[in-house]
Amino acid sequence: MPETTRTTTPEPSLLIKGATVLTMDPELGDLLPGDVLVTGDRITAVGPDLADRATAATEVIDARGTIAVPGLIDTHMHAWQVPLKGLHAQGWTGEDYQSEVFHLRERFTPDDIHDATFSGSVQMLDAGITGVIDFCHNVMSPEAAEAGLRAHRATGQRALFAYGMLGSFDATPEDHAWRLEHVRRLDEEVNKGGDGLLRVGLALGSIEYGSMARVTREIALARELGLRMTVHQNPPGQIRALHEAGLLASDIVPAHANAADDGELALLAACGGGISFTPEGEFGGGRSMTVLNRAHRAGASPSLGIDTHARVAIDLFAAMRLTFLLMRNVDAAAEREAGRWPLAHHPGVPLVQPRHMLEYATVNAAAALGLGADLGRLAPGRLADVVLIDTEPYGVALGDPAAHVVLQTTPRDVDTVVVGGRIRKRGGRLIDLDPTEAGAATRRVRARVLGSAAPDPGPAR
Ligand SMILES: [Zn+2]
C-alpha cells in the first residue's frame, strides 16, 4: 500500500502579544510583558514569548501598551431593565423601586424583553463584561423567556439566563407550573443542545414572595437538571432558612445578602458558596456594607454586579472601585470606633488591596457562574474570554497593574474583547455588533413601555 501523507490545516488561533498579562492564576502570576495564545475557544499557552508558536493561521494582536485581564463577569444584572436607564436615580426606598421601576414589568412584551436584553448585552460587551448572570425576573410568558434567550444568542455574550420563577404577586399554582415545565424544555434545548456560551439557570422566586414551599420545588428541579441558581436575598435570615431546610449549597448564588450575619456567612463558606454584591445600588439604597468585609473574611467568595441600569452605569470598573473604597471605609470606621486613630497598619488591616476586586470580578465570578474550573483566569485550558485595557496615551499607573485596572480604568479604555476565542471588540470598537442598533433597541422599548412619557427619541442616524 502506498503511503499517504495527510496535511492538516492548522486550527485558527489568536496570539495576544506583548501585553502586561494579569493571569489571576496563582502559579502563573503576572507577565510583564507576556503573550497569550488562544486556539479555538480555549487558551492554549501563556508565557513571556510565544512567537515560535504562531502558525500561518494565527492572527496576532500587538498588545503592547495594554493590560490583559480575564473577561469581567457581572453576577447580578437585570438586563430587561436596561432601557429604564436612570429611572431610579432619585430612588430612596424599596417602595420607590416598586413604583418607579418594578411595576413596569407587566408592560413588557416579549419584543421588549428581546430589545432590552440585546441592548444591555451589547453595552456589557462594549464595557469589557464578557459574562453575565442575567437575573430575568420578568418572565411573564414562555415567549418572554424565549425572546431574552434569542437576544443573548444574537450578541454572543457568555450568559447564564436566570429564568425568573416569580410571576405576578397574586400568581396561581398553575402560573408556577408552566415556568417549571418550560425550564425543563429549555434545559434540553439550550443547555444540552447549545454551544455552551448561553445557558439557562433559575432565578428562584424570592422566599418572602414565593414561599419556601415553592422555592423548594424550584431547587428540586434545578438540582435534578444540574442548573445554576440565584436568588434575591433581601430580608435577613434567608441563608440560614435555606440551610435549615437542607437546601443550601454552592449552586445557589444569593444576591445582596447585606443583612447576613457571620453565622450565615460561615455556612456559605463551608459549602463553597459566595454572594453577588451590587455595591452601588446597595450603598445607594442604604444597605449595610460591613457585609463586604465580613464575607471576605469568612471566605464567602464575593463577586460583583451592576443590578440595575435604572440606577447606575453598566460599568464593572466603577463597581470594583466603589467596593474597594467601601471596604477600606468599613475598616477605618472600625479602627476609629476602637480608638485606634490615626490609622496604622496591623495584621488584617486594611483587609483588601485593589487586586482583590479584580479577583471578585473574574475568579470568584466565574465560580458563581458555575465555571470555576473553566473560566476566570488566563491559563492554559481555560475558556478564552480576554479583555485588553488600553493604558495609552497617558501611561500605566505606577505600582501594581491590577490597581490600574481597578482604580484608573473606565469602559472607554476597553480596547479589545475576546469571548470564547472570538474577537468581539478591537481598537476600541465593537466588530460585529452595532452600538447604534443597541441604542435604537432601547428607544423602541421606551416608546412601547413608557409611551408619551418616553424621553426624546434621540438623534436620527
Ligand atoms: Zn436585583
mmCIF file of C-alpha atoms in Angstrom, residues 38-389:
data_model
loop_
_atom_site.group_PDB
_atom_site.id
_atom_site.type_symbol
_atom_site.label_atom_id
_atom_site.label_comp_id
_atom_site.label_asym_id
_atom_site.label_seq_id
_atom_site.Cartn_x
_atom_site.Cartn_y
_atom_site.Cartn_z
ATOM 1 C CA VAL A 38 -5.736 31.016 22.003
ATOM 2 C CA THR A 39 -6.728 28.023 19.905
ATOM 3 C CA GLY A 40 -10.405 27.565 19.171
ATOM 4 C CA ASP A 41 -12.298 28.732 22.238
ATOM 5 C CA ARG A 42 -9.571 27.945 24.784
ATOM 6 C CA ILE A 43 -6.305 29.435 25.951
ATOM 7 C CA THR A 44 -3.548 27.008 24.956
ATOM 8 C CA ALA A 45 -0.444 28.770 26.228
ATOM 9 C CA VAL A 46 0.645 31.712 28.329
ATOM 10 C CA GLY A 47 4.271 32.792 28.512
ATOM 11 C CA PRO A 48 6.808 35.577 28.150
ATOM 12 C CA ASP A 49 7.281 34.971 24.395
ATOM 13 C CA LEU A 50 5.176 32.611 22.311
ATOM 14 C CA ALA A 51 6.248 33.924 18.856
ATOM 15 C CA ASP A 52 7.526 30.465 17.884
ATOM 16 C CA ARG A 53 4.030 29.030 18.447
ATOM 17 C CA ALA A 54 2.432 31.168 15.736
ATOM 18 C CA THR A 55 1.343 29.400 12.535
ATOM 19 C CA ALA A 56 0.063 30.664 9.202
ATOM 20 C CA ALA A 57 -3.448 30.586 10.621
ATOM 21 C CA THR A 58 -2.584 32.658 13.652
ATOM 22 C CA GLU A 59 -3.956 36.158 13.980
ATOM 23 C CA VAL A 60 -1.598 38.306 16.004
ATOM 24 C CA ILE A 61 -2.697 41.215 18.175
ATOM 25 C CA ASP A 62 0.064 43.643 19.027
ATOM 26 C CA ALA A 63 -0.975 44.253 22.628
ATOM 27 C CA ARG A 64 1.871 46.471 23.749
ATOM 28 C CA GLY A 65 0.564 49.289 25.929
ATOM 29 C CA THR A 66 -2.349 47.197 27.201
ATOM 30 C CA ILE A 67 -3.148 45.161 30.286
ATOM 31 C CA ALA A 68 -4.672 41.748 29.575
ATOM 32 C CA VAL A 69 -7.182 40.523 32.140
ATOM 33 C CA PRO A 70 -9.741 37.728 32.152
ATOM 34 C CA GLY A 71 -13.096 38.969 30.836
ATOM 35 C CA LEU A 72 -15.100 40.673 33.576
ATOM 36 C CA ILE A 73 -18.229 38.870 34.769
ATOM 37 C CA ASP A 74 -21.311 40.553 36.222
ATOM 38 C CA THR A 75 -23.026 38.107 38.569
ATOM 39 C CA HIS A 76 -26.221 40.087 39.148
ATOM 40 C CA MET A 77 -27.804 42.067 36.329
ATOM 41 C CA HIS A 78 -31.407 42.647 35.257
ATOM 42 C CA ALA A 79 -30.891 43.148 31.513
ATOM 43 C CA TRP A 80 -34.630 43.723 30.963
ATOM 44 C CA GLN A 81 -34.321 46.998 32.891
ATOM 45 C CA VAL A 82 -31.577 48.448 30.679
ATOM 46 C CA PRO A 83 -33.911 50.772 28.702
ATOM 47 C CA LEU A 84 -35.126 52.147 32.061
ATOM 48 C CA LYS A 85 -31.697 53.760 32.485
ATOM 49 C CA GLY A 86 -31.816 56.496 35.100
ATOM 50 C CA LEU A 87 -35.458 55.983 36.065
ATOM 51 C CA HIS A 88 -34.457 55.116 39.638
ATOM 52 C CA ALA A 89 -31.722 57.764 40.001
ATOM 53 C CA GLN A 90 -33.572 59.616 42.753
ATOM 54 C CA GLY A 91 -34.944 56.444 44.334
ATOM 55 C CA TRP A 92 -34.605 56.057 48.083
ATOM 56 C CA THR A 93 -36.989 53.439 49.445
ATOM 57 C CA GLY A 94 -37.992 49.942 48.424
ATOM 58 C CA GLU A 95 -41.397 51.402 47.577
ATOM 59 C CA ASP A 96 -39.717 53.879 45.219
ATOM 60 C CA TYR A 97 -38.192 50.939 43.362
ATOM 61 C CA GLN A 98 -41.587 49.230 43.108
ATOM 62 C CA SER A 99 -43.385 52.344 41.889
ATOM 63 C CA GLU A 100 -40.646 53.712 39.599
ATOM 64 C CA VAL A 101 -39.236 50.541 38.056
ATOM 65 C CA PHE A 102 -40.667 47.173 39.002
ATOM 66 C CA HIS A 103 -44.347 47.965 38.364
ATOM 67 C CA LEU A 104 -43.458 48.486 34.672
ATOM 68 C CA ARG A 105 -42.648 44.798 34.476
ATOM 69 C CA GLU A 106 -46.056 43.719 33.266
ATOM 70 C CA ARG A 107 -45.989 46.244 30.402
ATOM 71 C CA PHE A 108 -43.013 44.446 28.820
ATOM 72 C CA THR A 109 -43.944 42.296 25.829
ATOM 73 C CA PRO A 110 -41.568 39.601 24.518
ATOM 74 C CA ASP A 111 -40.316 42.158 21.963
ATOM 75 C CA ASP A 112 -39.424 44.487 24.827
ATOM 76 C CA ILE A 113 -37.558 41.726 26.658
ATOM 77 C CA HIS A 114 -35.674 40.967 23.457
ATOM 78 C CA ASP A 115 -34.706 44.546 22.716
ATOM 79 C CA ALA A 116 -33.811 45.366 26.314
ATOM 80 C CA THR A 117 -31.654 42.269 26.659
ATOM 81 C CA PHE A 118 -29.971 42.883 23.313
ATOM 82 C CA SER A 119 -29.206 46.480 24.211
ATOM 83 C CA GLY A 120 -27.862 45.523 27.632
ATOM 84 C CA SER A 121 -25.741 42.710 26.332
ATOM 85 C CA VAL A 122 -24.143 44.887 23.623
ATOM 86 C CA GLN A 123 -23.356 47.553 26.219
ATOM 87 C CA MET A 124 -21.860 44.975 28.559
ATOM 88 C CA LEU A 125 -19.580 43.559 25.850
ATOM 89 C CA ASP A 126 -18.516 47.096 24.925
ATOM 90 C CA ALA A 127 -17.593 47.663 28.593
ATOM 91 C CA GLY A 128 -15.478 44.503 28.834
ATOM 92 C CA ILE A 129 -18.163 42.438 30.581
ATOM 93 C CA THR A 130 -17.827 39.152 28.735
ATOM 94 C CA GLY A 131 -20.016 37.129 31.093
ATOM 95 C CA VAL A 132 -23.233 37.759 32.990
ATOM 96 C CA ILE A 133 -25.845 36.204 35.215
ATOM 97 C CA ASP A 134 -28.927 37.815 33.713
ATOM 98 C CA PHE A 135 -31.500 37.675 36.508
ATOM 99 C CA CYS A 136 -34.661 37.874 34.398
ATOM 100 C CA HIS A 137 -37.478 38.343 36.890
ATOM 101 C CA ASN A 138 -39.725 39.404 34.068
ATOM 102 C CA VAL A 139 -40.759 36.113 32.519
ATOM 103 C CA MET A 140 -44.492 36.719 32.268
ATOM 104 C CA SER A 141 -44.917 34.241 29.407
ATOM 105 C CA PRO A 142 -42.812 31.477 27.819
ATOM 106 C CA GLU A 143 -42.384 33.790 24.814
ATOM 107 C CA ALA A 144 -40.734 36.401 27.040
ATOM 108 C CA ALA A 145 -38.050 33.914 28.097
ATOM 109 C CA GLU A 146 -37.550 32.780 24.503
ATOM 110 C CA ALA A 147 -37.114 36.422 23.476
ATOM 111 C CA GLY A 148 -34.460 37.020 26.134
ATOM 112 C CA LEU A 149 -32.604 33.904 25.058
ATOM 113 C CA ARG A 150 -32.777 34.946 21.402
ATOM 114 C CA ALA A 151 -31.194 38.293 22.274
ATOM 115 C CA HIS A 152 -28.354 36.623 24.162
ATOM 116 C CA ARG A 153 -27.746 34.269 21.242
ATOM 117 C CA ALA A 154 -27.568 37.268 18.906
ATOM 118 C CA THR A 155 -24.908 39.067 20.932
ATOM 119 C CA GLY A 156 -22.802 36.032 21.865
ATOM 120 C CA GLN A 157 -22.042 37.205 25.373
ATOM 121 C CA ARG A 158 -21.351 34.356 27.810
ATOM 122 C CA ALA A 159 -24.636 34.397 29.693
ATOM 123 C CA LEU A 160 -26.461 32.446 32.314
ATOM 124 C CA PHE A 161 -30.080 33.349 31.652
ATOM 125 C CA ALA A 162 -31.554 33.024 35.126
ATOM 126 C CA TYR A 163 -35.177 32.222 34.352
ATOM 127 C CA GLY A 164 -37.426 34.169 36.721
ATOM 128 C CA MET A 165 -39.713 31.996 38.809
ATOM 129 C CA LEU A 166 -41.539 34.979 40.273
ATOM 130 C CA GLY A 167 -44.816 35.610 38.482
ATOM 131 C CA SER A 168 -47.409 38.166 39.471
ATOM 132 C CA PHE A 169 -47.628 38.677 43.204
ATOM 133 C CA ASP A 170 -51.063 37.007 43.140
ATOM 134 C CA ALA A 171 -49.902 34.195 40.835
ATOM 135 C CA THR A 172 -51.697 30.851 40.898
ATOM 136 C CA PRO A 173 -50.014 27.438 41.273
ATOM 137 C CA GLU A 174 -50.614 26.895 37.526
ATOM 138 C CA ASP A 175 -48.641 30.055 36.812
ATOM 139 C CA HIS A 176 -45.709 28.491 38.634
ATOM 140 C CA ALA A 177 -46.133 25.116 36.938
ATOM 141 C CA TRP A 178 -45.670 26.345 33.358
ATOM 142 C CA ARG A 179 -42.432 28.042 34.334
ATOM 143 C CA LEU A 180 -41.003 24.818 35.768
ATOM 144 C CA GLU A 181 -42.106 22.888 32.702
ATOM 145 C CA HIS A 182 -40.648 25.438 30.309
ATOM 146 C CA VAL A 183 -37.295 25.375 32.104
ATOM 147 C CA ARG A 184 -37.221 21.603 31.688
ATOM 148 C CA ARG A 185 -37.668 22.007 27.909
ATOM 149 C CA LEU A 186 -35.111 24.821 27.705
ATOM 150 C CA ASP A 187 -32.568 22.715 29.556
ATOM 151 C CA GLU A 188 -32.747 20.150 26.740
ATOM 152 C CA GLU A 189 -32.569 22.756 24.019
ATOM 153 C CA VAL A 190 -30.177 25.385 25.398
ATOM 154 C CA ASN A 191 -28.004 23.590 27.949
ATOM 155 C CA LYS A 192 -27.730 20.145 26.425
ATOM 156 C CA GLY A 193 -28.108 21.174 22.778
ATOM 157 C CA GLY A 194 -26.420 24.590 22.701
ATOM 158 C CA ASP A 195 -22.939 25.958 22.118
ATOM 159 C CA GLY A 196 -22.137 26.420 25.810
ATOM 160 C CA LEU A 197 -21.939 30.227 25.654
ATOM 161 C CA LEU A 198 -25.582 30.589 26.627
ATOM 162 C CA ARG A 199 -27.035 28.541 29.451
ATOM 163 C CA VAL A 200 -30.301 28.526 31.327
ATOM 164 C CA GLY A 201 -30.436 28.640 35.100
ATOM 165 C CA LEU A 202 -33.033 29.629 37.665
ATOM 166 C CA ALA A 203 -33.755 32.940 39.333
ATOM 167 C CA LEU A 204 -35.561 31.480 42.326
ATOM 168 C CA GLY A 205 -38.689 33.260 43.480
ATOM 169 C CA SER A 206 -37.820 35.390 46.500
ATOM 170 C CA ILE A 207 -38.690 33.404 49.619
ATOM 171 C CA GLU A 208 -40.745 36.294 51.050
ATOM 172 C CA TYR A 209 -42.981 36.381 47.946
ATOM 173 C CA GLY A 210 -42.779 32.871 46.588
ATOM 174 C CA SER A 211 -42.886 30.887 49.887
ATOM 175 C CA MET A 212 -40.382 28.262 50.978
ATOM 176 C CA ALA A 213 -42.598 25.515 49.554
ATOM 177 C CA ARG A 214 -42.397 26.968 46.043
ATOM 178 C CA VAL A 215 -38.708 27.690 46.299
ATOM 179 C CA THR A 216 -38.152 24.099 47.438
ATOM 180 C CA ARG A 217 -39.832 22.817 44.247
ATOM 181 C CA GLU A 218 -37.696 25.153 42.144
ATOM 182 C CA ILE A 219 -34.485 23.982 43.795
ATOM 183 C CA ALA A 220 -35.503 20.346 43.348
ATOM 184 C CA LEU A 221 -35.957 20.879 39.606
ATOM 185 C CA ALA A 222 -32.667 22.758 39.301
ATOM 186 C CA ARG A 223 -30.770 20.007 41.128
ATOM 187 C CA GLU A 224 -32.430 17.302 39.055
ATOM 188 C CA LEU A 225 -31.254 19.060 35.865
ATOM 189 C CA GLY A 226 -27.961 20.392 37.244
ATOM 190 C CA LEU A 227 -28.864 24.084 36.797
ATOM 191 C CA ARG A 228 -27.226 27.062 38.489
ATOM 192 C CA MET A 229 -29.487 29.155 40.688
ATOM 193 C CA THR A 230 -29.523 32.674 42.023
ATOM 194 C CA VAL A 231 -31.866 34.377 44.453
ATOM 195 C CA HIS A 232 -32.549 37.871 45.753
ATOM 196 C CA GLN A 233 -31.609 37.756 49.420
ATOM 197 C CA ASN A 234 -33.032 40.928 50.910
ATOM 198 C CA PRO A 235 -34.714 40.217 54.285
ATOM 199 C CA PRO A 236 -32.415 38.816 56.979
ATOM 200 C CA GLY A 237 -32.180 35.141 57.831
ATOM 201 C CA GLN A 238 -32.877 33.513 54.482
ATOM 202 C CA ILE A 239 -29.456 31.903 54.083
ATOM 203 C CA ARG A 240 -29.982 30.229 57.450
ATOM 204 C CA ALA A 241 -33.537 29.282 56.459
ATOM 205 C CA LEU A 242 -32.223 27.581 53.308
ATOM 206 C CA HIS A 243 -29.594 25.783 55.370
ATOM 207 C CA GLU A 244 -32.133 24.614 57.940
ATOM 208 C CA ALA A 245 -34.337 23.301 55.141
ATOM 209 C CA GLY A 246 -31.326 21.300 53.907
ATOM 210 C CA LEU A 247 -31.245 23.313 50.675
ATOM 211 C CA LEU A 248 -28.134 25.485 50.909
ATOM 212 C CA ALA A 249 -25.305 24.576 48.518
ATOM 213 C CA SER A 250 -22.792 26.362 46.314
ATOM 214 C CA ASP A 251 -25.050 26.104 43.254
ATOM 215 C CA ILE A 252 -27.223 28.930 44.641
ATOM 216 C CA VAL A 253 -25.800 32.460 44.342
ATOM 217 C CA PRO A 254 -27.539 34.835 46.762
ATOM 218 C CA ALA A 255 -27.578 38.456 45.581
ATOM 219 C CA HIS A 256 -27.105 41.318 48.084
ATOM 220 C CA ALA A 257 -27.433 39.462 51.424
ATOM 221 C CA ASN A 258 -26.410 42.689 53.184
ATOM 222 C CA ALA A 259 -28.182 41.554 56.337
ATOM 223 C CA ALA A 260 -26.384 38.184 56.502
ATOM 224 C CA ASP A 261 -24.883 37.542 59.932
ATOM 225 C CA ASP A 262 -21.479 35.946 60.466
ATOM 226 C CA GLY A 263 -23.060 32.550 61.107
ATOM 227 C CA GLU A 264 -24.749 32.645 57.698
ATOM 228 C CA LEU A 265 -21.522 33.724 56.013
ATOM 229 C CA ALA A 266 -19.777 30.759 57.652
ATOM 230 C CA LEU A 267 -22.497 28.426 56.338
ATOM 231 C CA LEU A 268 -21.965 29.767 52.819
ATOM 232 C CA ALA A 269 -18.188 29.478 53.089
ATOM 233 C CA ALA A 270 -18.471 25.929 54.409
ATOM 234 C CA CYS A 271 -20.400 24.823 51.319
ATOM 235 C CA GLY A 272 -18.053 26.687 48.949
ATOM 236 C CA GLY A 273 -20.657 29.286 48.071
ATOM 237 C CA GLY A 274 -20.423 33.015 47.526
ATOM 238 C CA ILE A 275 -22.506 36.192 47.360
ATOM 239 C CA SER A 276 -23.101 38.571 44.484
ATOM 240 C CA PHE A 277 -22.791 42.119 45.821
ATOM 241 C CA THR A 278 -24.017 45.118 43.845
ATOM 242 C CA PRO A 279 -22.395 47.810 45.983
ATOM 243 C CA GLU A 280 -23.530 50.867 44.030
ATOM 244 C CA GLY A 281 -27.225 50.040 44.370
ATOM 245 C CA GLU A 282 -26.888 48.567 47.858
ATOM 246 C CA PHE A 283 -24.914 51.506 49.219
ATOM 247 C CA GLY A 284 -27.180 53.993 47.411
ATOM 248 C CA GLY A 285 -30.163 52.145 48.836
ATOM 249 C CA GLY A 286 -28.900 52.477 52.391
ATOM 250 C CA ARG A 287 -27.850 48.856 52.942
ATOM 251 C CA SER A 288 -25.219 47.858 55.451
ATOM 252 C CA MET A 289 -21.899 47.408 53.683
ATOM 253 C CA THR A 290 -19.942 45.821 56.535
ATOM 254 C CA VAL A 291 -21.038 42.541 54.958
ATOM 255 C CA LEU A 292 -18.381 43.011 52.237
ATOM 256 C CA ASN A 293 -15.554 42.772 54.752
ATOM 257 C CA ARG A 294 -17.260 40.079 56.808
ATOM 258 C CA ALA A 295 -17.895 37.938 53.708
ATOM 259 C CA HIS A 296 -14.299 38.323 52.543
ATOM 260 C CA ARG A 297 -13.017 37.385 55.989
ATOM 261 C CA ALA A 298 -15.366 34.394 56.227
ATOM 262 C CA GLY A 299 -14.337 33.123 52.781
ATOM 263 C CA ALA A 300 -17.856 33.509 51.361
ATOM 264 C CA SER A 301 -16.476 34.306 47.923
ATOM 265 C CA PRO A 302 -17.722 37.782 46.890
ATOM 266 C CA SER A 303 -18.465 38.630 43.278
ATOM 267 C CA LEU A 304 -19.932 41.827 41.830
ATOM 268 C CA GLY A 305 -22.892 43.014 39.794
ATOM 269 C CA ILE A 306 -24.450 46.180 38.395
ATOM 270 C CA ASP A 307 -28.004 45.048 39.276
ATOM 271 C CA THR A 308 -29.983 47.751 37.506
ATOM 272 C CA HIS A 309 -29.181 50.333 34.867
ATOM 273 C CA ALA A 310 -32.215 52.189 36.223
ATOM 274 C CA ARG A 311 -29.787 53.318 38.916
ATOM 275 C CA VAL A 312 -26.168 53.118 37.702
ATOM 276 C CA ALA A 313 -23.956 52.729 34.646
ATOM 277 C CA ILE A 314 -23.031 49.406 33.066
ATOM 278 C CA ASP A 315 -19.513 49.698 34.422
ATOM 279 C CA LEU A 316 -17.869 46.969 36.488
ATOM 280 C CA PHE A 317 -14.731 49.085 36.860
ATOM 281 C CA ALA A 318 -16.833 51.572 38.823
ATOM 282 C CA ALA A 319 -18.308 48.720 40.877
ATOM 283 C CA MET A 320 -14.822 47.383 41.687
ATOM 284 C CA ARG A 321 -13.645 50.863 42.631
ATOM 285 C CA LEU A 322 -16.580 51.582 44.910
ATOM 286 C CA THR A 323 -16.305 48.150 46.542
ATOM 287 C CA PHE A 324 -12.637 48.734 47.329
ATOM 288 C CA LEU A 325 -13.336 52.157 48.798
ATOM 289 C CA LEU A 326 -16.277 50.898 50.836
ATOM 290 C CA MET A 327 -14.194 48.063 52.279
ATOM 291 C CA ARG A 328 -11.444 50.488 53.216
ATOM 292 C CA ASN A 329 -14.067 52.713 54.827
ATOM 293 C CA VAL A 330 -15.517 49.837 56.847
ATOM 294 C CA ASP A 331 -12.026 49.029 58.152
ATOM 295 C CA ALA A 332 -11.331 52.646 59.013
ATOM 296 C CA ALA A 333 -14.649 53.087 60.813
ATOM 297 C CA ALA A 334 -13.895 50.017 62.945
ATOM 298 C CA GLU A 335 -10.468 51.426 63.772
ATOM 299 C CA ARG A 336 -11.915 54.796 64.815
ATOM 300 C CA GLU A 337 -14.551 53.121 66.963
ATOM 301 C CA ALA A 338 -11.837 51.063 68.665
ATOM 302 C CA GLY A 339 -9.907 54.266 69.465
ATOM 303 C CA ARG A 340 -7.102 53.427 67.028
ATOM 304 C CA TRP A 341 -6.628 56.741 65.281
ATOM 305 C CA PRO A 342 -4.805 57.967 63.218
ATOM 306 C CA LEU A 343 -4.798 54.880 61.001
ATOM 307 C CA ALA A 344 -1.953 52.408 61.336
ATOM 308 C CA HIS A 345 -1.253 49.110 59.619
ATOM 309 C CA HIS A 346 -1.701 45.985 61.688
ATOM 310 C CA PRO A 347 -2.357 42.348 60.777
ATOM 311 C CA GLY A 348 -5.560 42.057 58.738
ATOM 312 C CA VAL A 349 -5.983 45.843 58.499
ATOM 313 C CA PRO A 350 -6.553 47.018 55.868
ATOM 314 C CA LEU A 351 -8.262 43.849 54.727
ATOM 315 C CA VAL A 352 -8.098 44.174 50.940
ATOM 316 C CA GLN A 353 -5.976 45.541 48.131
ATOM 317 C CA PRO A 354 -7.237 46.678 44.698
ATOM 318 C CA ARG A 355 -6.249 43.310 43.214
ATOM 319 C CA HIS A 356 -8.845 41.548 45.356
ATOM 320 C CA MET A 357 -11.553 43.437 43.445
ATOM 321 C CA LEU A 358 -10.278 42.039 40.154
ATOM 322 C CA GLU A 359 -10.441 38.584 41.728
ATOM 323 C CA TYR A 360 -14.068 39.220 42.679
ATOM 324 C CA ALA A 361 -14.954 40.198 39.095
ATOM 325 C CA THR A 362 -13.085 37.320 37.433
ATOM 326 C CA VAL A 363 -12.079 34.274 39.515
ATOM 327 C CA ASN A 364 -14.925 34.458 42.053
ATOM 328 C CA ALA A 365 -17.463 35.470 39.419
ATOM 329 C CA ALA A 366 -16.520 32.515 37.215
ATOM 330 C CA ALA A 367 -17.230 30.235 40.176
ATOM 331 C CA ALA A 368 -20.600 31.958 40.663
ATOM 332 C CA LEU A 369 -21.359 31.208 37.020
ATOM 333 C CA GLY A 370 -20.580 27.551 37.749
ATOM 334 C CA LEU A 371 -17.409 27.700 35.644
ATOM 335 C CA GLY A 372 -14.824 27.976 38.395
ATOM 336 C CA ALA A 373 -12.506 25.414 36.804
ATOM 337 C CA ASP A 374 -13.020 26.642 33.229
ATOM 338 C CA LEU A 375 -13.073 30.418 33.267
ATOM 339 C CA GLY A 376 -11.878 33.467 35.171
ATOM 340 C CA ARG A 377 -8.121 33.036 34.681
ATOM 341 C CA LEU A 378 -5.740 33.457 31.760
ATOM 342 C CA ALA A 379 -4.275 29.986 31.937
ATOM 343 C CA PRO A 380 -3.869 27.050 29.540
ATOM 344 C CA GLY A 381 -7.063 25.012 29.262
ATOM 345 C CA ARG A 382 -9.347 27.850 30.315
ATOM 346 C CA LEU A 383 -12.031 29.388 28.091
ATOM 347 C CA ALA A 384 -10.600 32.332 26.170
ATOM 348 C CA ASP A 385 -12.558 35.330 27.473
ATOM 349 C CA VAL A 386 -9.994 38.114 27.492
ATOM 350 C CA VAL A 387 -10.095 41.896 27.818
ATOM 351 C CA LEU A 388 -7.270 44.234 26.818
ATOM 352 C CA ILE A 389 -7.236 47.555 28.630
#
